[in-house]
XYZ file of C-alpha atoms in Angstrom:
731
model
C 1.471 -2.688 -32.478
C 0.650 -0.289 -29.664
C 2.681 2.576 -28.270
C 2.463 3.476 -24.621
C 1.975 7.148 -23.755
C 4.928 9.406 -23.144
C 6.226 10.469 -19.790
C 3.838 12.256 -17.438
C 5.335 14.556 -14.856
C 3.593 16.007 -11.864
C 4.831 16.633 -8.359
C 2.683 15.490 -5.469
C 3.404 17.732 -2.472
C 2.242 16.773 0.995
C -0.376 19.094 2.463
C -2.550 19.068 5.527
C -6.156 18.201 4.694
C -8.756 20.768 5.645
C -12.513 21.211 5.348
C -12.083 24.828 4.327
C -12.826 25.243 0.660
C -14.950 22.104 0.366
C -17.650 22.707 -2.224
C -20.313 20.368 -0.943
C -23.286 19.512 -3.068
C -26.184 17.103 -3.214
C -28.058 15.413 -6.009
C -31.164 13.276 -6.320
C -30.802 9.589 -7.153
C -33.437 6.935 -7.526
C -35.574 7.317 -4.412
C -32.819 8.983 -2.440
C -29.916 11.420 -2.559
C -26.151 11.668 -2.685
C -23.724 14.032 -1.013
C -20.390 15.074 -2.448
C -18.907 18.028 -4.234
C -21.468 20.240 -5.920
C -22.079 18.747 -9.398
C -21.701 20.781 -12.546
C -25.183 21.869 -13.740
C -24.579 20.243 -17.099
C -24.009 16.880 -15.468
C -26.379 17.056 -12.504
C -28.203 13.793 -11.943
C -31.906 13.666 -12.587
C -34.360 12.199 -10.125
C -34.508 8.869 -11.954
C -30.774 8.545 -12.589
C -28.725 5.751 -11.108
C -26.344 6.546 -8.264
C -23.034 7.471 -9.849
C -19.558 7.179 -8.363
C -18.666 10.301 -10.387
C -20.660 12.695 -8.213
C -20.798 11.759 -4.542
C -19.175 10.551 -1.360
C -22.333 9.192 0.243
C -25.555 7.890 -1.303
C -28.712 7.040 0.653
C -31.543 5.281 -1.129
C -35.164 4.587 -0.267
C -34.402 1.034 0.823
C -32.210 2.413 3.644
C -28.948 1.483 1.938
C -26.066 3.834 2.725
C -23.282 3.564 0.160
C -19.936 5.234 0.711
C -18.086 5.968 -2.528
C -14.438 5.620 -1.627
C -11.649 7.757 -2.999
C -9.254 5.157 -1.617
C -8.404 1.690 -2.848
C -8.840 -1.334 -0.586
C -6.484 -4.258 -0.986
C -7.193 -5.746 2.420
C -5.693 -2.980 4.551
C -9.145 -1.798 5.647
C -9.408 1.644 4.044
C -13.027 0.953 3.053
C -13.780 0.041 6.642
C -12.199 3.254 7.859
C -14.216 5.429 5.483
C -17.374 3.549 6.430
C -16.646 4.349 10.076
C -16.132 8.056 9.406
C -19.396 8.353 7.501
C -21.457 6.138 9.817
C -20.261 8.059 12.857
C -21.321 11.454 11.575
C -24.405 10.222 9.755
C -25.750 8.177 12.661
C -26.195 5.092 10.489
C -26.482 1.477 11.548
C -23.348 -0.519 10.806
C -25.303 -3.184 8.920
C -26.748 -0.698 6.427
C -23.330 0.522 5.249
C -21.603 -0.584 2.058
C -18.530 0.840 0.325
C -17.684 0.928 -3.377
C -14.709 2.369 -5.207
C -15.011 5.716 -6.950
C -12.993 6.923 -9.927
C -13.027 9.387 -12.771
C -13.043 12.689 -10.878
C -9.693 13.937 -9.478
C -11.348 17.042 -8.005
C -13.623 14.783 -5.971
C -11.289 11.920 -5.185
C -7.779 13.390 -5.351
C -5.577 12.235 -2.491
C -5.186 15.261 -0.207
C -1.897 13.939 1.162
C -0.612 14.230 -2.410
C -1.879 17.760 -2.798
C -5.165 16.588 -4.300
C -3.527 16.410 -7.737
C -4.520 12.823 -8.466
C -6.501 9.946 -7.050
C -4.488 7.136 -5.597
C -3.799 5.024 -2.536
C -0.319 4.625 -1.151
C 1.983 5.715 1.598
C -0.630 4.783 4.201
C -2.473 8.041 3.458
C -6.085 6.846 3.260
C -7.240 8.016 6.693
C -5.123 11.156 6.592
C -6.687 12.173 3.267
C -10.232 11.138 4.205
C -10.493 12.235 7.837
C -12.187 15.597 7.248
C -14.019 15.239 3.972
C -15.800 11.949 4.656
C -16.876 13.021 8.121
C -18.103 16.278 6.603
C -20.076 14.405 3.952
C -21.671 12.166 6.582
C -22.543 15.141 8.771
C -24.010 17.046 5.810
C -26.208 14.077 4.923
C -27.403 13.843 8.538
C -28.315 17.531 8.643
C -30.226 17.262 5.369
C -32.160 14.240 6.630
C -32.984 16.137 9.800
C -34.124 19.141 7.768
C -36.341 16.872 5.673
C -37.906 15.303 8.780
C -38.392 18.708 10.418
C -40.271 19.925 7.349
C -42.356 16.752 7.070
C -43.296 16.740 10.769
C -43.476 20.518 11.177
C -41.197 20.446 14.209
C -37.926 22.266 15.022
C -34.854 20.508 13.610
C -33.024 20.763 16.916
C -35.647 18.527 18.563
C -34.882 15.623 16.203
C -32.350 12.979 17.211
C -30.453 10.660 14.869
C -29.172 7.223 15.817
C -29.028 3.704 14.392
C -30.356 4.779 11.007
C -33.461 6.393 12.492
C -34.745 9.960 12.806
C -36.791 10.415 15.976
C -38.927 13.084 17.619
C -40.593 12.887 21.023
C -44.111 13.542 19.669
C -43.915 13.306 15.860
C -42.599 9.758 15.805
C -39.738 8.178 13.906
C -38.654 7.495 10.358
C -35.981 5.459 8.660
C -33.326 7.229 6.600
C -34.820 5.774 3.445
C -38.214 7.281 4.161
C -36.728 10.785 4.220
C -34.029 10.337 1.571
C -35.984 11.683 -1.418
C -37.193 14.722 0.526
C -33.659 15.283 1.859
C -32.403 15.679 -1.711
C -34.541 18.832 -1.948
C -33.079 20.421 1.176
C -30.467 23.176 0.891
C -26.847 22.291 1.502
C -25.936 23.198 5.106
C -23.745 26.280 5.246
C -22.364 25.383 8.665
C -21.414 21.797 9.419
C -20.282 21.072 12.956
C -18.641 17.687 13.384
C -19.104 15.571 16.480
C -16.723 16.057 19.376
C -14.616 13.035 20.404
C -16.756 12.560 23.492
C -19.767 11.953 21.234
C -18.131 9.236 19.147
C -19.613 5.761 19.331
C -17.905 4.215 16.288
C -14.629 6.070 15.845
C -12.233 4.535 18.340
C -14.621 1.739 19.311
C -12.446 -1.344 19.988
C -15.398 -3.687 19.617
C -16.427 -2.490 16.159
C -15.640 -5.256 13.689
C -15.101 -4.782 9.966
C -18.274 -4.263 7.983
C -17.048 -6.699 5.294
C -15.981 -9.588 7.531
C -18.983 -11.778 6.715
C -18.609 -11.351 2.943
C -14.935 -12.213 3.118
C -15.553 -15.366 5.095
C -18.617 -16.693 3.269
C -17.219 -16.178 -0.233
C -19.648 -13.471 -1.384
C -16.950 -10.770 -1.452
C -16.127 -10.210 -5.143
C -12.605 -9.679 -6.404
C -11.480 -9.101 -9.988
C -10.762 -12.817 -10.299
C -14.504 -13.384 -9.714
C -15.721 -11.034 -12.489
C -17.870 -12.859 -15.059
C -19.471 -10.995 -17.951
C -21.668 -12.426 -20.726
C -19.489 -13.866 -23.464
C -16.280 -13.079 -21.591
C -13.038 -14.640 -22.807
C -9.972 -15.304 -20.666
C -6.388 -14.513 -21.618
C -3.083 -15.572 -20.116
C 0.193 -13.834 -20.849
C 3.535 -14.846 -22.282
C 6.090 -12.297 -21.146
C 9.675 -12.028 -22.353
C 11.962 -14.105 -20.112
C 14.342 -11.135 -19.713
C 13.340 -7.634 -18.704
C 13.597 -5.188 -21.583
C 13.225 -7.841 -24.285
C 10.506 -7.512 -26.924
C 8.682 -9.805 -29.310
C 10.672 -10.519 -32.470
C 8.335 -13.144 -33.918
C 5.990 -15.879 -32.760
C 4.193 -18.940 -34.091
C 0.702 -19.513 -32.706
C -0.784 -21.793 -35.344
C -0.609 -24.913 -33.169
C -2.181 -23.068 -30.266
C -5.024 -21.621 -32.326
C -5.873 -25.087 -33.579
C -6.504 -26.310 -30.042
C -10.082 -26.595 -28.689
C -11.206 -23.480 -26.840
C -8.335 -21.262 -28.004
C -9.741 -18.139 -29.670
C -6.630 -16.179 -30.657
C -3.063 -15.260 -29.817
C -2.341 -11.530 -30.021
C 0.565 -9.218 -29.376
C 0.316 -6.562 -26.670
C 2.838 -3.894 -25.642
C 4.083 -6.262 -22.929
C 4.175 -9.625 -24.661
C 1.706 -12.142 -26.085
C -1.849 -12.760 -24.876
C -3.303 -16.228 -25.443
C -7.077 -15.815 -25.464
C -9.365 -18.732 -24.761
C -12.968 -19.489 -24.027
C -11.862 -20.229 -20.470
C -8.723 -20.245 -18.337
C -7.746 -23.852 -18.978
C -7.943 -23.482 -22.754
C -5.802 -20.355 -22.628
C -3.207 -22.038 -20.411
C -2.994 -25.110 -22.635
C -2.761 -22.884 -25.688
C 0.092 -20.980 -24.126
C 2.137 -24.174 -23.964
C 1.855 -24.531 -27.745
C 3.063 -21.030 -28.653
C 6.677 -20.541 -29.675
C 8.221 -17.078 -29.495
C 11.496 -15.473 -30.494
C 12.597 -12.491 -28.430
C 14.738 -9.481 -29.232
C 17.015 -9.237 -26.199
C 19.328 -6.516 -27.506
C 18.106 -4.070 -24.847
C 17.457 -6.637 -22.123
C 18.979 -6.824 -18.657
C 21.179 -9.931 -18.681
C 22.831 -9.766 -15.261
C 21.912 -11.931 -12.331
C 21.358 -10.919 -8.704
C 24.920 -11.596 -7.636
C 26.373 -9.600 -10.518
C 24.122 -6.648 -9.673
C 25.078 -6.810 -6.010
C 28.754 -7.036 -6.999
C 28.325 -3.705 -8.795
C 26.656 -2.291 -5.677
C 29.589 -3.441 -3.534
C 31.963 -1.518 -5.775
C 29.742 1.583 -5.753
C 29.285 1.547 -1.976
C 33.041 1.922 -1.562
C 33.016 5.160 -3.563
C 31.695 8.546 -2.407
C 27.908 8.962 -2.832
C 26.704 10.438 -6.110
C 24.146 12.632 -4.312
C 23.666 13.915 -0.769
C 20.291 13.535 0.920
C 21.298 15.057 4.270
C 24.364 16.978 5.353
C 24.929 18.411 8.830
C 28.315 19.435 10.172
C 31.575 17.650 9.404
C 30.888 13.930 9.661
C 34.220 12.833 8.181
C 36.202 15.007 10.559
C 34.163 13.956 13.566
C 34.613 10.284 12.779
C 38.345 10.731 12.129
C 38.757 12.221 15.592
C 36.561 9.699 17.410
C 37.764 7.402 20.175
C 36.070 4.444 18.454
C 34.926 3.989 14.865
C 32.315 1.357 14.035
C 31.456 0.412 10.449
C 29.108 -2.081 8.827
C 27.832 -2.970 5.352
C 24.425 -4.439 4.539
C 22.860 -6.117 1.514
C 19.187 -6.543 0.709
C 17.787 -8.739 -2.086
C 15.024 -8.094 -4.574
C 11.622 -8.931 -3.079
C 8.354 -9.806 -4.824
C 4.969 -8.560 -3.636
C 3.546 -12.091 -3.996
C -0.050 -11.128 -3.140
C -2.572 -13.941 -2.891
C -4.583 -12.741 -5.916
C -2.314 -12.540 -8.984
C -2.696 -9.505 -11.223
C -5.818 -9.364 -13.377
C -8.108 -6.980 -15.218
C -11.175 -7.143 -17.454
C -11.821 -4.863 -20.426
C -14.691 -4.407 -22.855
C -16.131 -1.730 -25.128
C -19.874 -1.091 -25.069
C -22.067 -0.121 -27.971
C -21.734 3.494 -26.862
C -17.974 3.349 -27.422
C -17.162 3.529 -23.699
C -14.323 1.274 -22.632
C -14.926 -0.307 -19.238
C -12.083 -1.752 -17.182
C -12.506 -3.826 -14.026
C -9.473 -4.192 -11.798
C -7.480 -3.225 -8.744
C -7.040 0.376 -9.805
C -4.666 1.789 -7.224
C -3.928 4.918 -9.301
C -7.187 5.382 -11.248
C -6.517 8.686 -13.034
C -3.269 7.410 -14.493
C -4.837 4.109 -15.542
C -7.794 5.882 -17.124
C -5.443 7.988 -19.229
C -3.224 5.093 -20.281
C -6.222 2.891 -21.100
C -7.574 5.654 -23.344
C -4.261 5.793 -25.201
C -4.193 2.037 -25.783
C -7.841 2.070 -26.891
C -7.220 5.159 -29.077
C -9.996 7.100 -27.448
C -10.284 9.896 -24.895
C -10.173 9.507 -21.087
C -13.837 10.476 -20.722
C -14.642 7.370 -22.776
C -12.967 5.103 -20.215
C -14.853 4.016 -17.118
C -13.029 2.212 -14.361
C -14.694 -0.274 -12.039
C -12.558 -0.224 -8.892
C -12.544 -3.726 -7.474
C -11.559 -4.874 -4.023
C -8.317 -6.761 -4.276
C -6.790 -9.840 -2.721
C -3.591 -8.113 -1.672
C -1.402 -5.537 -3.333
C 1.420 -4.291 -1.076
C 2.097 -1.557 -3.658
C 2.131 -3.822 -6.718
C -1.000 -2.347 -8.294
C 0.335 1.219 -8.239
C 2.482 0.909 -11.343
C 3.273 3.826 -13.628
C 2.697 2.023 -16.928
C -0.591 0.354 -15.875
C 0.758 -3.018 -16.980
C -2.232 -5.310 -16.429
C -4.697 -2.640 -17.600
C -2.692 -2.213 -20.802
C -2.731 -5.958 -21.415
C -6.492 -6.282 -20.916
C -7.394 -3.282 -23.074
C -4.876 -4.229 -25.766
C -6.123 -7.834 -25.893
C -9.781 -6.796 -26.153
C -8.964 -4.263 -28.847
C -6.871 -6.787 -30.791
C -9.948 -8.994 -31.271
C -12.040 -6.040 -32.403
C -13.836 -5.590 -29.059
C -16.101 -8.486 -29.981
C -16.115 -9.807 -26.408
C -14.997 -8.797 -22.935
C -11.526 -10.113 -22.133
C -10.189 -10.954 -18.683
C -6.413 -11.105 -18.506
C -5.558 -13.334 -15.573
C -1.932 -13.747 -14.617
C -0.824 -17.096 -13.291
C 1.413 -17.288 -10.241
C 4.360 -17.734 -12.604
C 3.419 -14.503 -14.419
C 3.037 -12.729 -11.114
C 6.428 -13.798 -9.788
C 8.363 -13.237 -13.003
C 6.455 -10.253 -14.369
C 8.608 -7.592 -12.734
C 8.046 -4.722 -10.282
C 10.048 -5.728 -7.245
C 11.326 -4.123 -4.077
C 14.779 -3.037 -5.276
C 17.950 -4.691 -4.100
C 20.137 -2.357 -2.024
C 23.543 -2.081 -0.433
C 24.270 0.110 2.600
C 27.457 1.249 4.284
C 27.313 2.997 7.669
C 30.102 4.193 9.901
C 30.005 6.225 13.052
C 32.356 7.555 15.673
C 32.025 7.363 19.457
C 33.754 9.520 22.030
C 35.214 8.228 25.292
C 31.795 8.501 26.982
C 30.102 6.404 24.286
C 28.373 9.336 22.598
C 27.988 9.440 18.831
C 30.232 12.128 17.339
C 29.595 11.553 13.622
C 27.440 9.436 11.331
C 27.842 8.553 7.644
C 25.351 6.453 5.699
C 25.691 5.566 2.013
C 22.880 3.761 0.143
C 23.169 2.173 -3.310
C 20.187 0.905 -5.285
C 17.676 1.578 -8.037
C 15.243 4.469 -8.192
C 11.589 3.531 -8.034
C 10.344 6.777 -9.552
C 12.934 7.597 -12.240
C 11.503 7.645 -15.754
C 7.867 7.617 -14.648
C 5.091 10.052 -13.774
C 6.453 10.540 -10.249
C 9.951 11.477 -11.409
C 9.359 14.998 -10.156
C 9.889 13.653 -6.643
C 13.618 13.365 -7.382
C 15.419 16.456 -6.118
C 19.159 17.082 -6.526
C 19.654 13.503 -7.658
C 17.957 11.998 -4.616
C 14.981 9.679 -4.951
C 13.284 10.122 -1.559
C 11.899 6.582 -1.665
C 15.473 5.249 -1.592
C 16.539 7.163 1.514
C 13.334 7.523 3.556
C 13.857 6.113 7.003
C 17.533 7.121 6.832
C 17.621 10.778 5.792
C 15.305 12.100 8.517
C 16.189 10.090 11.578
C 14.606 11.129 14.885
C 17.870 10.489 16.707
C 20.004 13.475 17.674
C 23.084 12.656 15.585
C 25.614 15.470 15.226
C 27.799 15.694 12.119
C 25.575 13.564 9.920
C 25.829 12.702 6.212
C 23.395 10.521 4.264
C 24.285 9.870 0.643
C 22.752 8.003 -2.282
C 24.108 6.419 -5.423
C 21.426 5.376 -7.881
C 22.458 2.462 -10.075
C 21.304 1.864 -13.645
C 19.747 -1.602 -13.679
C 17.118 -2.972 -16.055
C 15.090 -4.877 -13.458
C 11.640 -3.221 -13.063
C 11.188 -2.029 -9.475
C 8.324 -0.578 -7.490
C 7.247 0.467 -4.016
C 6.790 -2.475 -1.685
C 4.976 -2.396 1.607
C 6.601 0.474 3.581
C 8.927 1.250 0.640
C 12.338 2.651 1.642
C 11.949 1.876 5.318
C 11.987 -1.846 4.481
C 15.774 -1.655 4.217
C 16.782 1.635 5.872
C 15.177 0.749 9.203
C 17.004 -2.578 9.261
C 20.384 -0.981 8.622
C 19.875 1.924 11.035
C 18.347 -0.059 13.901
C 20.813 -2.953 13.822
C 23.728 -0.524 13.562
C 22.435 1.406 16.573
C 22.573 -1.833 18.540
C 26.213 -2.238 17.503
C 26.958 1.278 18.667
C 25.167 0.678 21.972
C 27.292 -2.408 22.597
C 30.480 -0.529 21.684
C 29.443 2.229 24.083
C 28.677 -0.287 26.817
C 25.070 0.844 27.064
C 21.662 -0.821 27.037
C 20.079 -0.618 23.536
C 16.876 0.900 24.923
C 18.572 3.551 27.045
C 21.033 4.306 24.248
C 18.145 5.126 21.884
C 16.093 7.050 24.431
C 19.053 9.321 25.139
C 18.997 10.307 21.451
C 15.236 10.920 21.288
C 14.911 14.027 23.419
C 13.436 15.970 20.502
C 11.206 13.120 19.326
C 8.606 12.509 22.050
C 6.265 10.347 19.970
C 9.133 8.049 18.935
C 10.284 7.819 22.533
C 6.768 7.101 23.791
C 6.176 4.070 21.556
C 9.642 2.745 22.312
C 9.071 3.009 26.064
C 5.631 1.455 25.775
C 6.798 -1.538 23.739
C 9.745 -2.113 26.067
C 7.584 -1.844 29.181
C 4.928 -4.242 27.892
C 7.586 -6.717 26.736
C 9.347 -6.694 30.094
C 12.579 -5.226 28.744
C 15.220 -5.366 31.442
C 13.676 -8.434 33.101
C 14.764 -12.001 32.334
C 12.952 -13.533 29.344
C 11.603 -17.092 29.499
C 14.191 -19.868 29.593
C 16.045 -20.240 26.310
C 14.808 -16.980 24.810
C 16.308 -13.566 24.142
C 14.883 -10.209 23.129
C 15.703 -7.538 20.584
C 14.031 -4.205 19.904
C 13.706 -1.692 17.105
C 11.932 1.563 16.308
C 10.778 3.036 12.995
C 8.624 5.868 11.764
C 7.092 5.466 8.330
C 4.337 7.527 6.755
C 3.965 9.610 9.925
C 3.105 6.623 12.102
C 5.420 5.525 14.906
C 6.009 1.857 15.664
C 8.316 0.085 18.117
C 8.607 -3.666 18.447
C 10.298 -6.103 20.804
C 10.900 -9.591 19.406
C 11.356 -12.580 21.693
C 13.174 -15.432 19.960
C 15.094 -18.646 20.450
C 17.831 -20.121 18.278
C 18.349 -23.871 17.918
C 21.388 -24.517 15.792
C 20.763 -22.409 12.703
C 17.012 -22.307 13.200
C 15.416 -19.131 14.512
C 12.000 -19.215 16.133
C 10.202 -15.937 16.808
C 7.912 -16.706 19.723
C 6.410 -13.334 20.541
C 6.371 -9.762 19.278
C 5.206 -6.839 21.404
C 4.269 -3.863 19.263
C 3.427 -0.278 20.215
C 1.943 2.050 17.602
C 1.066 5.740 17.520
C -1.010 6.500 14.432
C -2.857 9.520 15.752
C -6.571 9.102 16.423
C -7.331 5.386 16.338
C -10.290 5.269 13.947
C -10.587 1.469 14.012
C -8.569 -0.088 16.866
C -9.410 -3.628 15.773
C -8.192 -2.871 12.253
C -5.036 -1.207 13.594
C -4.199 -4.348 15.528
C -4.904 -6.487 12.472
C -2.643 -4.368 10.291
C 0.177 -4.441 12.819
C -0.187 -8.218 13.011
C -0.302 -8.534 9.233
C 2.634 -6.191 8.766
C 4.707 -8.130 11.273
C 3.929 -11.425 9.544
C 4.621 -9.914 6.128
C 7.904 -8.361 7.236
C 8.988 -11.423 9.192
C 8.565 -13.659 6.148
C 10.581 -11.245 4.054
C 13.546 -10.937 6.403
C 13.681 -14.619 7.310
C 13.507 -16.354 3.932
C 12.309 -14.286 0.975
C 14.728 -13.539 -1.849
C 13.973 -13.095 -5.521
C 16.874 -14.554 -7.475
C 17.905 -13.672 -11.037
C 20.343 -15.699 -13.127
C 21.374 -14.359 -16.509
C 18.640 -11.744 -16.256
C 15.874 -14.307 -15.685
C 13.857 -14.690 -12.500
C 14.263 -18.144 -11.004
C 11.413 -18.085 -8.478
C 8.031 -18.949 -9.950
C 5.857 -19.922 -6.983
C 5.592 -20.208 -3.231
C 7.786 -23.313 -3.181
C 11.028 -21.396 -3.753
C 9.870 -17.892 -2.842
C 8.599 -18.541 0.642
C 6.425 -16.048 2.539
C 5.888 -16.798 6.209
C 4.093 -20.075 6.882
C 1.265 -20.011 9.389
C 3.100 -22.274 11.848
C 5.885 -19.679 12.063
C 3.573 -16.801 12.980
C 4.466 -15.557 16.464
C 2.173 -14.461 19.239
C 1.622 -10.724 18.743
C 0.595 -8.167 21.331
C -0.369 -4.719 20.031
C -0.632 -1.586 22.155
C -2.121 1.575 20.642
C -1.038 4.955 21.986
C -3.983 7.197 22.813
C -3.712 10.356 20.718
C -5.627 13.409 19.620
C -3.467 13.968 16.545
C -5.012 13.514 13.067
C -5.055 9.861 12.019
C -2.196 8.468 9.982
C -1.791 5.117 8.265
C -1.332 1.577 9.517
C -1.219 -0.528 6.346
C 2.549 -0.289 6.047
C 4.266 0.960 9.239
C 4.130 -2.392 11.032
C 6.653 -3.870 8.589
C 9.974 -2.004 9.126
C 10.759 -2.673 12.831
C 10.323 -6.443 12.826
C 13.471 -7.216 10.824
C 15.942 -5.316 12.988
C 14.191 -6.381 16.201
C 14.697 -10.034 15.240
C 18.260 -9.461 14.001
C 19.186 -7.709 17.233
C 17.757 -10.628 19.198
C 19.738 -13.066 17.047
C 22.937 -11.249 17.992
C 21.976 -11.441 21.650
C 21.526 -15.192 21.250
C 24.440 -16.059 18.964
C 26.890 -13.167 18.875
C 26.471 -13.034 15.107
C 25.450 -9.831 13.320
C 23.056 -10.254 10.413
C 24.061 -7.918 7.611
C 22.822 -9.707 4.547
C 19.227 -10.804 4.117
C 17.429 -13.150 4.182
C 18.372 -14.228 7.689
C 18.101 -17.978 7.093
C 20.618 -17.710 4.261
C 22.907 -15.462 6.314
C 22.969 -17.883 9.244
C 23.897 -20.760 6.915
C 26.818 -18.795 5.450
């Protein structure tokens, strides 16, 4: 049996990234050099050492290859592409000589600056915010060192050398490729002053025609994911998890399975049983022959409806904790000319990424445990893997793989899939590498969902239609309670439950936002755009109700409340203008709009829909986004489009259903993400900005739900207050 490590507690404060205090360094690698933080003398790389992700941000080798070692995890959102752009811009590299690999194992080097630099991790759309200064600085430092090397080799002043397209050039001395000067550059002193390019000098940052560096690999099948990892002698394991959350293995019989061809073993892990085979098919067939008895004494046995029934009772009571309190909301509402109230319900949602969870583990002859996987929180996984392997963290090396989708699912506090892979490999005495590959059934029923929530909002209006008071009560599970991020909870408030509701940009006098956290045994986790997935829907649909009660246009009603929020107002105006708000839509169609800020990016959307009976068709979505400096405009558009499709599928049809504590949805036949024929036309407009870049992987999701729901009301007169929409319209 294995025991998981105890609780880890550290608070991750938000800070503004800065170049001040960077301790840049350089080291020689085979035929080239790397730039990153200054390495410790005891671990400095020798001239014949291999390039290491433990000591650099940028490596340039003699064959002209420029490798960016990413502190951020890429699950399709384009963070690798963004970091490649930052480095290539300052370095002066050709786009086709850039590659990006994941780094891990050094929090001082790779700690997320948006989290205070305390730990490495990707989440909250912080990749560009955290990387903006340090990766540009690394690229600029490498360029200056290459120039210094060329100046020395050619005996010319450094300021006469130009750098572009991977070449160093001088009017009389000639030209050289980066690779030709890389080894000499490693001997140059680290620049003490590093001036970054001015925006007017940028050719890659902000270039709308720059396509992703990895597009070809993703389309021709050469892009490797964890599912593609093949090691000599590798075995494959599939999991048998308890059918109810919180249950544990009581006993199991695997004799029939182990007698089957290709089945190597059946072992217990901290999270269930691993059936290990010579290949995937053998393991899956062996799984069918295993019988297990589960101890369900501590298991969650309620279904979705029973959990929501508890939430309905709790929402009628006063909140257990207060997230925001301004003025006297109860008194203001009691004295209002009109009082409007609404209640909302949101189901559990699965992440349902295309690539199910997986990881590969092995121990080498040197005793180092290697783990391949989608390591979204590497430091935490490294520590937990060391505990399972009964070794120390420095004896665990993570290979950070690119991942076929994540949406938050791979940032889990107990490192579930990593634990299973390491535990399975250890259980067979480390005699072979083991890949644990979840099936779609495992992935859907294996836990970690967007929590279910209930909301109650009421507000008062005066005779002129102005809001006099606002009360918002949210009931649901905490994502961070009991885990390493529990320190985020302050005064009983989990900020991930109330974000998007507790800091509204609207000028609302006499405002109260409360939270009641329920005790439910269903494992929950952040899901693309986290709290704003439900808070934005409740807030933005309720604002439309208030606008109607006030006799005002929904756009003008919002803009009147955004006098102190210019960036919110700007995206809202832009989306409305581009969508033709206030002009007649095409025959048979109606429009709805919504606004949401998440992770410091501002997004407004206008949805154009039609309703035929109970069938809703979203024809077009106009989206405006302000994410600060647009590092990769093409990628920003892609992420807005992807976020809209992701969010649209969720609000229209997705619902994870539990009966008697067991998940009923096992595949895409009953849990139905958006189908391609339902994808609307999408028009994305990016606000020009000089502010530091913020994220785009998540903020496109929140506004689409309320924009569509508001349009549905315009078409049908029916308010949608329980998701998914298709189910609500049938009720």
